[in-house]
Amino acid sequence: PVLTFNRVQIEVQPSVKVKNGAPMSIICHADITKSTDFPLKYNFTIFKDGKLVLMTVSDKGHAQYEIPLARSSDTGEYECTVEAGGKIKSSNSLHVWVTGMTKPILTAEKKEVLEGEVVKLRCELPEEAPPLDFFFRKMKMNSTPTVKHIFEAYRNFSEISFSVEEGDNILQFDCYGRRNVKLEFESSEHSNTTLVIVREPFIKPTLNAKPSSNITEGDRIQFECSTVVARMHEIEIILQKNKKILKGVRDEKLLKYSTVATLEDSGEYLCKVEQGRASKTTKLNVVVSELFPKPILSASMSKLDENKELTLSCSISGFQKANFSILRKNSNGDILLKNSRNLTMRVNVNDTGSYICKAEVKGIIKESKPVRINVYAPVSKPTLSVVGGLPEVVLGKPLQLICRSVMGTPPITFTFHKGNETKKIVTNDTYAMFLDANIRPNDKKEYKCDATNNHSSGRKTSNILNITVIVPIRNASLGSIPYGEVEEGSEAAFLCSVKEGSWPIQFKIFRKTDREVLLFEKNENADRVMWHKKAMNRQDTGTYYCMASNRANVDVKSRPITISVILAAWRKGVIAAFVLIPITGAVALTLWWFFCKKKK
């Protein structure tokens, strides 16, 4: 017998979308063509999401997988495979969606809790398959529900805790679930509502101020904070002002705190009772009236010369009876000068500083604003000098001056003058700098500086500083007499000169052959120098040049000249005589011999 599969098909009844709780059938059909009518066994296998859910053998061309009550866990991809006559064929996959989720079940660990404790909840979707989202709600009267969300990837239940806060009385909780199907979200209905009763571990504290919350500074004020508590264990009462803890007690129902009132004690006080996680607070506003205003310190002068008289006076507006003291501010603690409202003293420079006065009435001490007193010593006559050297400067170069005043209370104002022109004003402690950036040929060369401060003696002026301007060497040249050729043994004169340059000038004359040789060196208060070489010889032949420099520290080199030393005239005559006499004698002897022979 021969057979062939036409197709294998899967379908769901009543439809691919089934309501939760409704019956559902998954049917697999096999369409086969046979060569003859012979009996055939069909092996059906049905899968959901790749997992086997039904395997059956039938002599009919279809098989059915029955689900009496469909649940959301039955949602998935279904397909079937048929084996017959040694041949196998599979259907296409079919997505089935069971809409709607089962109602979740919510349980609470306790039905009655205390403030500060936590309520532990468990929400379960028993017939649903993870992954699932769980949402828990905490509800109380006249308040928006508090919602918490937890994602569960591997289980169909979730657990969570809600803290019980102050003011919680009767709480209601519920939950619901949500799942994701083909990128669409589906939510369950809300669970049963669970009721939790909240009881107070202690009542809201009571905060009182005695004798009153309106009090005058200098009076004693006492705070009392109390509560009623169910059990004393771990109860704590704390009194605060501006987040600063003033006092705290443990395992007691009453806190007392007493102090002498000052203006700084005005404000809001907070009494807090804590036990475990529970906390309750009560606030009280306290107003402290001023007993007397802050004292005022006045000075006869705020800036004065040393050895002058200074008077400090302390007073309170509209108030006379007080204990006064005058002090000088110091980083290591204020220094008491006198227990009185008035102080007169002759000052020196060391008395410069800030002064205050204090007034005491009924144990309340108040401090005035500080008064700054500056005592000045006169400036000494300033000295003006060149930074780092002599009172001279190279033409075209910068000149830096420093003006110092050894004595005098800073700040000191320094004024620099060049000739009759004011160039710069600087305020500093003991010295000031001035830079004359570019000295020009026609600049005035007289400088001075003034120094002054807040002392009444006025301005002091330095001595005049005369600056020597050094002109650098320019255009050195070298000449000789005779020029070019010099007879051996004769005298030669060399003249080295410069076109411009401040005196003294250092002149040097060199001869250069295969090496440079210094022949002459001299410092001269002139723009030229002459050097005489008494007897020239053949070794003096060579190239000559001169070099000039002064305090500008710039060496200027002349162009070279060439000197050749030649033989003297008398030496040439002697050489000629020694050469010509033998020649003449030889010629004469030859002629005599010739005439004698001819005669014969």
Coordinates of C-alpha atoms in Angstrom, one line a residue:
P1 CA 0.0 0.0 0.0
V2 CA 1.0 3.6 -0.8
L3 CA 0.0 6.8 1.2
T4 CA 0.9 10.5 1.2
F5 CA 0.2 13.4 3.6
N6 CA -1.8 16.2 2.0
R7 CA -1.6 18.3 5.1
V8 CA -1.7 18.4 9.0
Q9 CA -3.8 21.1 10.5
I10 CA -4.5 22.3 14.1
E11 CA -7.5 24.3 15.3
V12 CA -9.1 25.4 18.6
Q13 CA -12.7 25.5 19.5
P14 CA -14.6 27.6 20.1
S15 CA -12.0 30.2 19.0
V16 CA -8.3 31.3 19.4
K17 CA -9.5 33.7 22.2
V18 CA -11.1 31.9 25.1
K19 CA -12.5 33.3 28.3
N20 CA -10.9 32.2 31.5
G21 CA -13.0 29.3 32.9
A22 CA -14.6 28.4 29.6
P23 CA -14.1 24.9 28.0
M24 CA -11.6 24.6 25.2
S25 CA -10.7 21.9 22.6
I26 CA -7.4 21.6 20.6
I27 CA -8.1 19.5 17.5
C28 CA -5.4 18.0 15.2
H29 CA -6.5 16.9 11.7
A30 CA -4.5 14.6 9.3
D31 CA -5.4 14.7 5.6
I32 CA -3.9 11.5 4.0
T33 CA -4.4 10.0 0.5
K34 CA -4.1 6.1 0.2
S35 CA -3.6 3.9 -2.9
T36 CA -6.2 1.4 -1.6
D37 CA -8.6 1.3 1.2
F38 CA -6.5 -0.4 3.9
P39 CA -6.7 0.1 7.7
L40 CA -4.2 2.7 9.1
K41 CA -3.1 3.8 12.6
Y42 CA -2.5 7.5 13.4
N43 CA -0.1 8.5 16.1
F44 CA -1.0 12.1 17.3
T45 CA 1.3 14.3 19.4
I46 CA 0.2 17.8 20.6
F47 CA 2.7 20.3 22.0
K48 CA 2.2 23.6 23.9
D49 CA 5.2 26.0 23.8
G50 CA 7.3 23.0 22.7
K51 CA 6.2 20.9 25.6
L52 CA 4.2 17.6 25.2
V53 CA 0.6 17.9 26.4
L54 CA -1.1 14.9 24.5
M55 CA 0.0 11.7 22.9
T56 CA -2.6 9.3 21.5
V57 CA -3.1 6.6 18.8
S58 CA -6.3 6.5 16.7
D59 CA -7.7 4.8 13.5
K60 CA -9.4 8.1 12.7
G61 CA -7.9 11.1 11.0
H62 CA -8.2 13.5 13.9
A63 CA -7.4 13.7 17.7
Q64 CA -8.8 16.1 20.3
Y65 CA -7.2 17.6 23.5
E66 CA -9.9 18.7 25.9
I67 CA -9.5 21.5 28.5
P68 CA -12.7 21.7 30.6
L69 CA -11.8 25.0 32.3
A70 CA -9.3 27.2 30.4
R71 CA -6.9 29.2 32.5
S72 CA -4.5 32.0 31.5
S73 CA -1.7 29.4 32.0
D74 CA -3.2 27.6 28.9
T75 CA -2.3 30.6 26.8
G76 CA 0.5 29.7 24.3
E77 CA 1.7 28.3 21.0
Y78 CA 0.1 24.9 20.0
E79 CA 1.1 22.6 17.2
C80 CA 0.7 18.9 16.4
T81 CA 2.6 16.1 14.7
V82 CA 1.1 13.0 13.0
E83 CA 3.0 9.8 12.3
A84 CA 1.3 7.2 10.0
G85 CA 2.6 4.4 7.7
G86 CA 6.2 5.4 8.6
K87 CA 5.7 8.9 7.5
I88 CA 5.6 12.0 9.8
K89 CA 4.2 15.5 9.2
S90 CA 3.7 18.6 11.5
S91 CA 1.1 21.4 11.5
N92 CA 1.8 25.1 11.6
S93 CA 1.8 26.6 15.1
L94 CA -1.4 28.2 16.4
H95 CA -1.5 30.9 19.2
V96 CA -4.3 30.5 21.7
W97 CA -5.0 33.3 24.2
V98 CA -7.1 32.6 27.3
T99 CA -8.3 36.1 28.2
G100 CA -8.8 37.2 31.8
M101 CA -6.9 36.2 34.9
T102 CA -8.0 34.5 38.1
K103 CA -8.7 36.6 41.1
P104 CA -5.7 36.8 43.4
I105 CA -5.8 35.8 47.1
L106 CA -4.4 38.3 49.7
T107 CA -3.4 37.3 53.2
A108 CA -2.0 39.4 56.0
E109 CA 0.4 38.1 58.7
K110 CA -1.4 40.1 61.4
K111 CA -4.8 41.6 61.7
E112 CA -3.7 44.0 64.5
V113 CA -0.4 46.0 64.7
L114 CA 1.1 48.9 66.6
E115 CA 2.3 52.2 65.1
G116 CA 5.9 51.8 64.0
E117 CA 5.5 48.1 63.2
V118 CA 5.1 46.6 59.7
V119 CA 2.3 44.7 58.0
K120 CA 3.5 41.7 56.0
L121 CA 1.3 40.7 53.0
R122 CA 1.2 37.8 50.6
C123 CA -0.6 38.0 47.2
E124 CA -1.0 34.7 45.2
L125 CA -2.3 33.9 41.7
P126 CA -2.7 30.1 42.2
E127 CA -3.7 29.2 38.6
E128 CA -1.4 31.6 36.8
A129 CA 2.1 30.9 35.5
P130 CA 5.1 33.3 35.9
P131 CA 6.4 35.8 35.0
L132 CA 3.9 38.0 36.7
D133 CA 3.7 41.6 38.0
F134 CA 2.1 42.1 41.5
F135 CA 0.6 45.4 42.7
F136 CA -0.1 46.0 46.4
R137 CA -2.3 48.8 47.7
K138 CA -2.4 50.4 51.2
M139 CA -5.6 52.4 51.7
K140 CA -6.7 54.6 54.5
M141 CA -9.5 57.2 55.0
N142 CA -9.3 60.4 53.0
S143 CA -5.9 59.6 51.5
T144 CA -4.6 58.5 48.2
P145 CA -3.7 54.7 48.2
T146 CA 0.0 53.9 48.4
V147 CA 1.0 51.4 45.7
K148 CA 4.0 49.1 45.6
H149 CA 5.0 47.0 42.6
I150 CA 7.0 43.7 42.5
F151 CA 8.0 41.7 39.5
E152 CA 8.1 37.9 40.0
A153 CA 10.0 36.0 37.2
Y154 CA 9.8 32.5 38.6
R155 CA 6.8 32.2 41.0
N156 CA 3.1 33.0 41.0
F157 CA 3.0 34.8 44.4
S158 CA 4.8 37.7 46.0
E159 CA 5.3 39.1 49.5
I160 CA 5.8 42.6 50.7
S161 CA 5.9 44.8 53.9
F162 CA 4.2 48.1 54.6
S163 CA 5.3 50.3 57.5
V164 CA 2.6 51.6 59.9
E165 CA 3.0 55.4 60.4
E166 CA 1.8 57.9 62.9
G167 CA -1.8 58.7 62.2
D168 CA -2.6 55.3 60.7
N169 CA -5.8 54.0 62.3
I170 CA -7.7 51.5 60.2
L171 CA -5.9 50.2 57.2
Q172 CA -7.2 48.3 54.2
F173 CA -5.0 46.3 51.7
D174 CA -5.6 44.6 48.4
C175 CA -3.6 43.4 45.4
Y176 CA -3.9 42.6 41.7
G177 CA -1.8 40.9 39.1
R178 CA -0.7 41.6 35.6
R179 CA 0.9 39.6 32.8
N180 CA 2.3 40.3 29.3
V181 CA 0.9 38.4 26.3
K182 CA 2.3 39.2 22.9
L183 CA 3.4 42.6 24.1
E184 CA -0.1 43.3 25.5
F185 CA -0.7 43.7 29.2
E186 CA -3.6 42.0 30.9
S187 CA -4.6 42.7 34.5
S188 CA -6.6 40.6 37.0
E189 CA -9.4 41.9 39.1
H190 CA -8.5 43.1 42.6
S191 CA -8.2 40.6 45.4
N192 CA -10.2 40.4 48.6
T193 CA -9.8 43.5 50.8
T194 CA -7.9 42.7 54.1
L195 CA -8.5 44.9 57.1
V196 CA -5.7 45.7 59.6
I197 CA -6.4 47.6 62.9
V198 CA -3.6 49.9 64.1
R199 CA -3.1 50.7 67.8
E200 CA -1.0 53.4 69.4
P201 CA 2.0 52.3 71.5
F202 CA 1.9 55.8 73.2
I203 CA -0.1 58.9 72.8
K204 CA 1.0 62.2 71.2
P205 CA 3.3 64.0 73.7
T206 CA 2.3 67.1 75.6
L207 CA 4.8 70.0 75.6
N208 CA 4.5 72.9 78.1
A209 CA 6.7 75.9 79.1
K210 CA 6.7 77.3 82.7
P211 CA 5.9 79.9 83.8
S212 CA 4.8 80.8 80.2
S213 CA 5.7 80.5 76.6
N214 CA 6.0 84.4 76.6
I215 CA 8.9 85.3 78.9
T216 CA 11.5 88.1 79.4
E217 CA 15.2 87.3 79.0
G218 CA 16.9 86.7 82.3
D219 CA 14.0 84.8 83.7
R220 CA 14.2 81.0 84.1
I221 CA 12.1 78.9 81.8
Q222 CA 11.3 75.2 82.3
F223 CA 10.1 72.8 79.5
E224 CA 8.1 69.7 80.4
C225 CA 7.3 67.0 77.8
S226 CA 5.2 64.0 78.7
T227 CA 3.3 61.1 77.2
V228 CA 1.2 58.1 78.1
V229 CA 2.8 54.8 77.0
A230 CA 1.5 51.2 76.9
R231 CA 4.9 49.7 77.8
M232 CA 8.0 51.6 79.0
H233 CA 10.6 49.4 77.3
E234 CA 12.7 51.4 74.8
I235 CA 10.6 54.6 75.1
E236 CA 12.7 57.7 74.4
I237 CA 11.7 61.4 74.8
I238 CA 13.8 64.1 73.0
L239 CA 13.6 67.9 73.2
Q240 CA 14.9 69.9 70.2
K241 CA 15.3 73.4 68.9
N242 CA 16.4 74.1 65.3
K243 CA 17.4 70.4 65.0
K244 CA 19.7 70.8 68.0
I245 CA 19.0 68.3 70.8
L246 CA 18.7 70.0 74.1
K247 CA 17.9 67.0 76.3
G248 CA 16.8 63.3 76.0
V249 CA 15.6 60.7 78.4
R250 CA 15.1 56.9 78.1
D251 CA 12.5 54.6 79.7
E252 CA 10.7 57.6 81.3
K253 CA 7.4 59.2 80.6
L254 CA 8.4 62.8 81.5
L255 CA 11.3 65.1 80.4
K256 CA 12.2 68.3 82.1
Y257 CA 14.6 71.0 80.8
S258 CA 15.4 74.3 82.5
T259 CA 17.5 77.4 81.4
V260 CA 17.9 81.1 81.9
A261 CA 16.1 82.7 78.9
T262 CA 17.9 84.8 76.3
L263 CA 16.8 86.3 73.1
E264 CA 18.4 83.4 71.2
D265 CA 16.0 81.1 73.0
S266 CA 13.0 82.5 71.1
G267 CA 11.7 80.1 68.5
E268 CA 10.0 76.7 67.9
Y269 CA 10.6 73.8 70.2
L270 CA 9.9 70.2 69.3
C271 CA 9.2 67.3 71.6
K272 CA 9.6 63.9 70.0
V273 CA 8.7 60.5 71.5
E274 CA 10.1 57.4 69.9
Q275 CA 9.7 53.7 70.5
G276 CA 10.9 51.2 67.9
R277 CA 9.8 52.6 64.5
A278 CA 7.0 54.6 66.0
S279 CA 7.5 58.4 66.4
K280 CA 5.2 61.3 67.4
T281 CA 6.0 65.0 67.8
T282 CA 4.5 68.1 69.4
K283 CA 5.7 71.7 68.7
L284 CA 5.6 74.8 71.0
N285 CA 6.5 78.4 70.0
V286 CA 8.3 80.4 72.7
V287 CA 8.8 84.2 72.6
V288 CA 11.5 85.8 74.8
S289 CA 11.2 89.5 75.2
E290 CA 14.3 91.7 75.3
L291 CA 15.3 92.9 78.8
F292 CA 17.8 95.5 77.4
P293 CA 19.2 96.2 74.0
K294 CA 22.8 95.4 73.0
P295 CA 25.4 98.0 74.2
I296 CA 27.0 100.4 71.8
L297 CA 30.8 101.1 71.9
S298 CA 31.9 104.5 70.6
A299 CA 35.5 105.7 70.1
S300 CA 36.8 109.3 70.1
M301 CA 38.8 108.4 66.9
S302 CA 39.1 105.3 64.8
K303 CA 42.4 106.4 63.1
L304 CA 45.0 108.2 65.1
D305 CA 48.7 108.7 65.5
E306 CA 50.8 106.8 68.0
N307 CA 51.1 108.5 71.5
K308 CA 47.7 110.1 71.0
E309 CA 44.9 109.7 73.5
L310 CA 42.0 107.4 72.8
T311 CA 38.7 107.3 74.7
L312 CA 36.3 104.3 74.5
S313 CA 32.7 104.7 75.9
C314 CA 30.1 102.0 76.3
S315 CA 26.3 102.8 76.6
I316 CA 22.9 101.2 76.4
S317 CA 20.1 103.2 74.8
G318 CA 17.5 104.1 77.5
F319 CA 19.2 101.9 80.1
Q320 CA 21.7 102.9 82.8
K321 CA 22.0 100.2 85.4
A322 CA 24.4 97.5 84.0
N323 CA 27.8 96.1 84.7
F324 CA 30.1 97.2 81.8
S325 CA 33.4 95.9 80.7
I326 CA 35.7 96.9 77.7
L327 CA 37.7 94.2 76.0
R328 CA 40.1 93.9 73.0
K329 CA 39.4 91.1 70.5
N330 CA 42.0 88.3 70.3
S331 CA 42.1 85.0 68.5
N332 CA 43.2 83.2 71.7
G333 CA 40.4 84.9 73.7
D334 CA 39.2 88.4 74.4
I335 CA 41.5 90.5 76.6
L336 CA 39.8 92.5 79.4
L337 CA 41.0 96.1 79.6
K338 CA 38.7 97.6 82.2
N339 CA 35.5 96.8 84.1
S340 CA 33.9 100.2 83.4
R341 CA 31.8 102.0 80.8
N342 CA 34.7 104.4 79.9
L343 CA 38.4 103.8 79.1
T344 CA 41.0 106.4 78.2
M345 CA 44.5 105.4 77.1
R346 CA 47.6 106.6 75.2
V347 CA 48.0 104.3 72.3
N348 CA 50.9 102.9 70.4
V349 CA 51.1 100.8 67.1
N350 CA 50.5 97.6 69.0
D351 CA 47.0 98.8 70.1
T352 CA 45.7 98.5 66.6
G353 CA 42.8 96.0 66.6
S354 CA 39.1 95.5 67.3
Y355 CA 37.4 96.5 70.6
I356 CA 34.1 95.5 72.1
C357 CA 32.2 96.2 75.3
K358 CA 29.9 93.9 77.3
A359 CA 26.9 94.7 79.5
E360 CA 25.5 92.4 82.2
V361 CA 22.0 92.7 83.7
K362 CA 20.4 89.9 85.8
G363 CA 23.0 87.4 84.5
I364 CA 22.3 88.3 80.9
I365 CA 25.5 89.4 79.1
K366 CA 25.3 91.2 75.8
E367 CA 28.1 92.2 73.5
S368 CA 28.4 95.3 71.3
K369 CA 29.5 95.3 67.7
P370 CA 33.3 95.5 67.4
V371 CA 34.9 98.9 66.7
R372 CA 38.1 98.9 64.7
I373 CA 41.0 101.1 65.9
N374 CA 44.0 101.8 63.7
V375 CA 47.1 103.4 65.3
Y376 CA 49.7 104.8 62.8
A377 CA 53.5 105.3 63.2
P378 CA 54.9 107.9 60.7
V379 CA 56.8 106.7 57.7
S380 CA 60.5 107.1 57.6
K381 CA 62.4 108.8 54.8
P382 CA 62.3 106.4 51.9
T383 CA 65.3 105.1 50.0
L384 CA 65.3 104.8 46.3
S385 CA 67.7 102.3 44.6
V386 CA 68.2 100.3 41.4
V387 CA 67.1 96.6 41.8
G388 CA 70.1 94.4 41.9
G389 CA 73.0 96.8 41.1
L390 CA 74.6 100.2 40.5
P391 CA 72.6 103.4 39.5
E392 CA 73.1 102.9 35.8
V393 CA 71.2 101.5 32.9
V394 CA 72.0 100.6 29.3
L395 CA 70.4 102.8 26.7
G396 CA 67.2 101.1 25.4
K397 CA 67.0 98.7 28.3
P398 CA 64.5 98.7 31.2
L399 CA 65.3 100.2 34.5
Q400 CA 63.7 98.7 37.7
L401 CA 63.7 100.8 40.9
I402 CA 62.6 100.0 44.4
C403 CA 61.4 102.5 47.0
R404 CA 61.6 101.4 50.7
S405 CA 60.4 102.9 53.9
V406 CA 61.8 101.1 56.9
M407 CA 59.4 102.6 59.4
G408 CA 55.7 103.4 59.2
T409 CA 52.4 101.6 59.7
P410 CA 51.0 100.1 56.5
P411 CA 49.4 100.6 54.1
I412 CA 52.0 103.0 52.7
T413 CA 51.4 104.9 49.4
F414 CA 54.6 105.3 47.3
T415 CA 54.8 107.8 44.4
F416 CA 57.6 107.6 41.8
H417 CA 58.8 110.7 40.0
K418 CA 61.0 111.0 36.9
G419 CA 62.3 114.6 36.7
N420 CA 59.2 116.6 37.5
E421 CA 56.8 114.0 36.1
T422 CA 54.8 111.6 38.4
K423 CA 55.1 108.1 36.8
K424 CA 53.5 105.7 39.2
I425 CA 51.5 105.4 42.5
V426 CA 51.6 102.2 44.5
T427 CA 50.0 101.2 47.8
N428 CA 51.8 98.4 49.7
D429 CA 53.2 97.5 53.1
T430 CA 56.9 98.5 53.2
Y431 CA 58.1 98.8 49.6
A432 CA 57.1 99.4 46.0
M433 CA 58.6 98.7 42.5
F434 CA 58.7 100.9 39.4
L435 CA 59.8 99.8 35.9
D436 CA 60.9 102.3 33.4
A437 CA 60.5 100.1 30.4
N438 CA 62.7 101.8 27.7
I439 CA 65.4 104.3 28.5
R440 CA 65.8 106.8 25.5
P441 CA 68.7 109.1 24.8
N442 CA 67.0 112.3 25.8
D443 CA 65.3 111.0 29.0
K444 CA 65.8 112.8 32.3
K445 CA 68.0 110.8 34.5
E446 CA 66.8 112.0 37.9
Y447 CA 64.4 109.9 39.9
K448 CA 62.9 110.2 43.4
C449 CA 60.0 108.7 45.4
D450 CA 57.6 109.8 48.1
A451 CA 56.1 107.8 50.9
T452 CA 53.0 108.6 53.0
N453 CA 50.4 106.8 55.2
N454 CA 47.5 107.8 57.5
H455 CA 49.8 109.5 60.0
S456 CA 49.3 113.2 60.3
S457 CA 53.1 113.9 59.7
G458 CA 52.5 113.8 56.0
R459 CA 54.7 112.9 53.0
K460 CA 58.4 112.0 53.1
T461 CA 60.6 112.2 50.0
S462 CA 63.7 110.3 49.1
N463 CA 67.0 111.7 47.9
I464 CA 67.3 112.2 44.2
L465 CA 68.8 109.2 42.4
N466 CA 70.9 110.1 39.4
I467 CA 71.0 107.3 36.8
T468 CA 74.0 106.9 34.5
V469 CA 72.8 105.9 31.0
I470 CA 75.4 103.7 29.3
V471 CA 75.5 104.0 25.6
P472 CA 76.5 100.7 23.9
I473 CA 79.5 100.6 21.6
R474 CA 78.7 101.2 17.9
N475 CA 80.9 100.9 14.8
A476 CA 84.4 99.8 15.8
S477 CA 87.2 100.3 13.2
L478 CA 90.9 99.5 12.9
G479 CA 93.5 101.4 10.8
S480 CA 97.3 101.2 10.5
I481 CA 100.3 103.5 9.5
P482 CA 101.7 102.4 7.2
Y483 CA 98.7 100.6 5.7
G484 CA 99.0 97.3 3.9
E485 CA 102.8 96.8 3.6
V486 CA 105.4 97.5 6.3
E487 CA 109.2 97.2 5.9
E488 CA 110.8 94.7 8.2
G489 CA 112.3 96.3 11.3
S490 CA 110.2 99.5 10.9
E491 CA 107.5 100.8 13.3
A492 CA 103.8 100.3 12.7
A493 CA 101.0 102.2 14.5
F494 CA 97.5 100.8 14.9
L495 CA 94.5 103.0 15.7
C496 CA 91.2 101.4 17.1
S497 CA 88.3 103.7 17.3
V498 CA 84.5 103.6 17.9
K499 CA 81.8 105.9 16.5
E500 CA 79.7 105.9 19.8
G501 CA 79.9 104.5 23.3
S502 CA 80.1 105.5 27.0
W503 CA 83.5 105.7 28.6
P504 CA 85.6 103.9 29.8
I505 CA 86.0 101.7 26.8
Q506 CA 88.1 98.5 26.8
F507 CA 90.1 98.1 23.5
K508 CA 91.7 94.9 22.3
I509 CA 93.8 94.3 19.2
F510 CA 94.2 90.8 17.8
R511 CA 96.3 89.2 15.0
K512 CA 94.9 86.2 13.3
T513 CA 96.9 83.7 11.3
D514 CA 96.3 80.1 12.0
R515 CA 95.2 81.2 15.5
E516 CA 94.0 84.3 17.2
V517 CA 96.6 86.2 19.4
L518 CA 95.8 89.1 21.7
L519 CA 98.4 91.8 21.0
F520 CA 97.2 94.8 23.0
E521 CA 94.5 95.6 25.6
K522 CA 93.7 98.9 27.4
N523 CA 90.8 100.7 29.1
E524 CA 90.6 104.2 27.9
N525 CA 88.4 107.2 28.7
A526 CA 88.3 108.1 25.1
D527 CA 86.7 106.8 21.9
R528 CA 90.1 105.7 20.4
V529 CA 93.4 104.1 21.3
M530 CA 96.8 104.0 19.5
W531 CA 99.2 101.1 19.7
H532 CA 102.7 101.3 18.4
K533 CA 104.6 98.2 17.3
K534 CA 108.3 99.1 17.4
A535 CA 110.0 96.6 15.1
M536 CA 107.9 94.6 12.7
N537 CA 109.2 91.3 11.5
R538 CA 108.1 88.7 9.0
Q539 CA 106.1 86.8 11.7
D540 CA 103.9 89.9 12.1
T541 CA 102.4 89.3 8.7
G542 CA 98.7 88.5 9.0
T543 CA 95.1 89.7 9.5
Y544 CA 94.5 92.3 12.3
Y545 CA 91.2 93.4 13.9
C546 CA 90.2 95.2 17.1
M547 CA 87.3 94.7 19.6
A548 CA 85.7 97.3 21.8
S549 CA 83.4 97.0 24.8
N550 CA 82.1 99.0 27.8
R551 CA 79.7 98.4 30.8
A552 CA 76.9 97.6 28.3
N553 CA 78.6 94.2 28.0
V554 CA 78.4 94.1 24.2
D555 CA 81.6 93.3 22.3
V556 CA 81.9 95.1 18.9
K557 CA 84.4 93.8 16.4
S558 CA 86.0 95.9 13.6
R559 CA 86.5 94.8 10.0
P560 CA 89.9 93.0 9.6
I561 CA 92.9 94.5 7.8
T562 CA 95.8 92.6 6.2
I563 CA 99.4 93.6 7.0
S564 CA 102.4 92.3 4.9
V565 CA 105.9 92.7 6.3
I566 CA 108.5 93.2 3.4
L567 CA 112.3 93.5 3.3
A568 CA 113.9 96.9 4.0
A569 CA 115.6 98.8 1.2
W570 CA 119.2 98.6 2.5
R571 CA 118.8 94.8 2.7
K572 CA 117.7 94.8 -0.9
G573 CA 121.0 96.8 -1.9
V574 CA 123.2 94.4 0.0
I575 CA 121.6 91.4 -1.7
A576 CA 122.1 93.1 -5.1
A577 CA 125.7 93.9 -4.4
F578 CA 126.5 90.3 -3.4
V579 CA 124.8 89.1 -6.6
L580 CA 126.0 91.7 -9.2
I581 CA 129.8 92.0 -8.3
P582 CA 130.7 88.3 -9.0
I583 CA 128.7 88.5 -12.3
T584 CA 130.5 91.7 -13.4
G585 CA 133.9 90.2 -12.6
A586 CA 133.1 87.1 -14.6
V587 CA 132.0 89.2 -17.5
A588 CA 135.2 91.3 -17.4
L589 CA 137.5 88.3 -17.3
T590 CA 135.7 86.8 -20.2
L591 CA 136.1 89.9 -22.3
W592 CA 139.8 90.1 -21.4
W593 CA 140.4 86.6 -22.5
F594 CA 138.5 87.2 -25.7
F595 CA 140.6 90.4 -26.6
C596 CA 143.8 88.6 -25.7
K597 CA 143.1 85.8 -28.0
K598 CA 142.1 88.1 -30.9
K599 CA 145.3 90.0 -30.5
K600 CA 147.4 87.0 -30.9

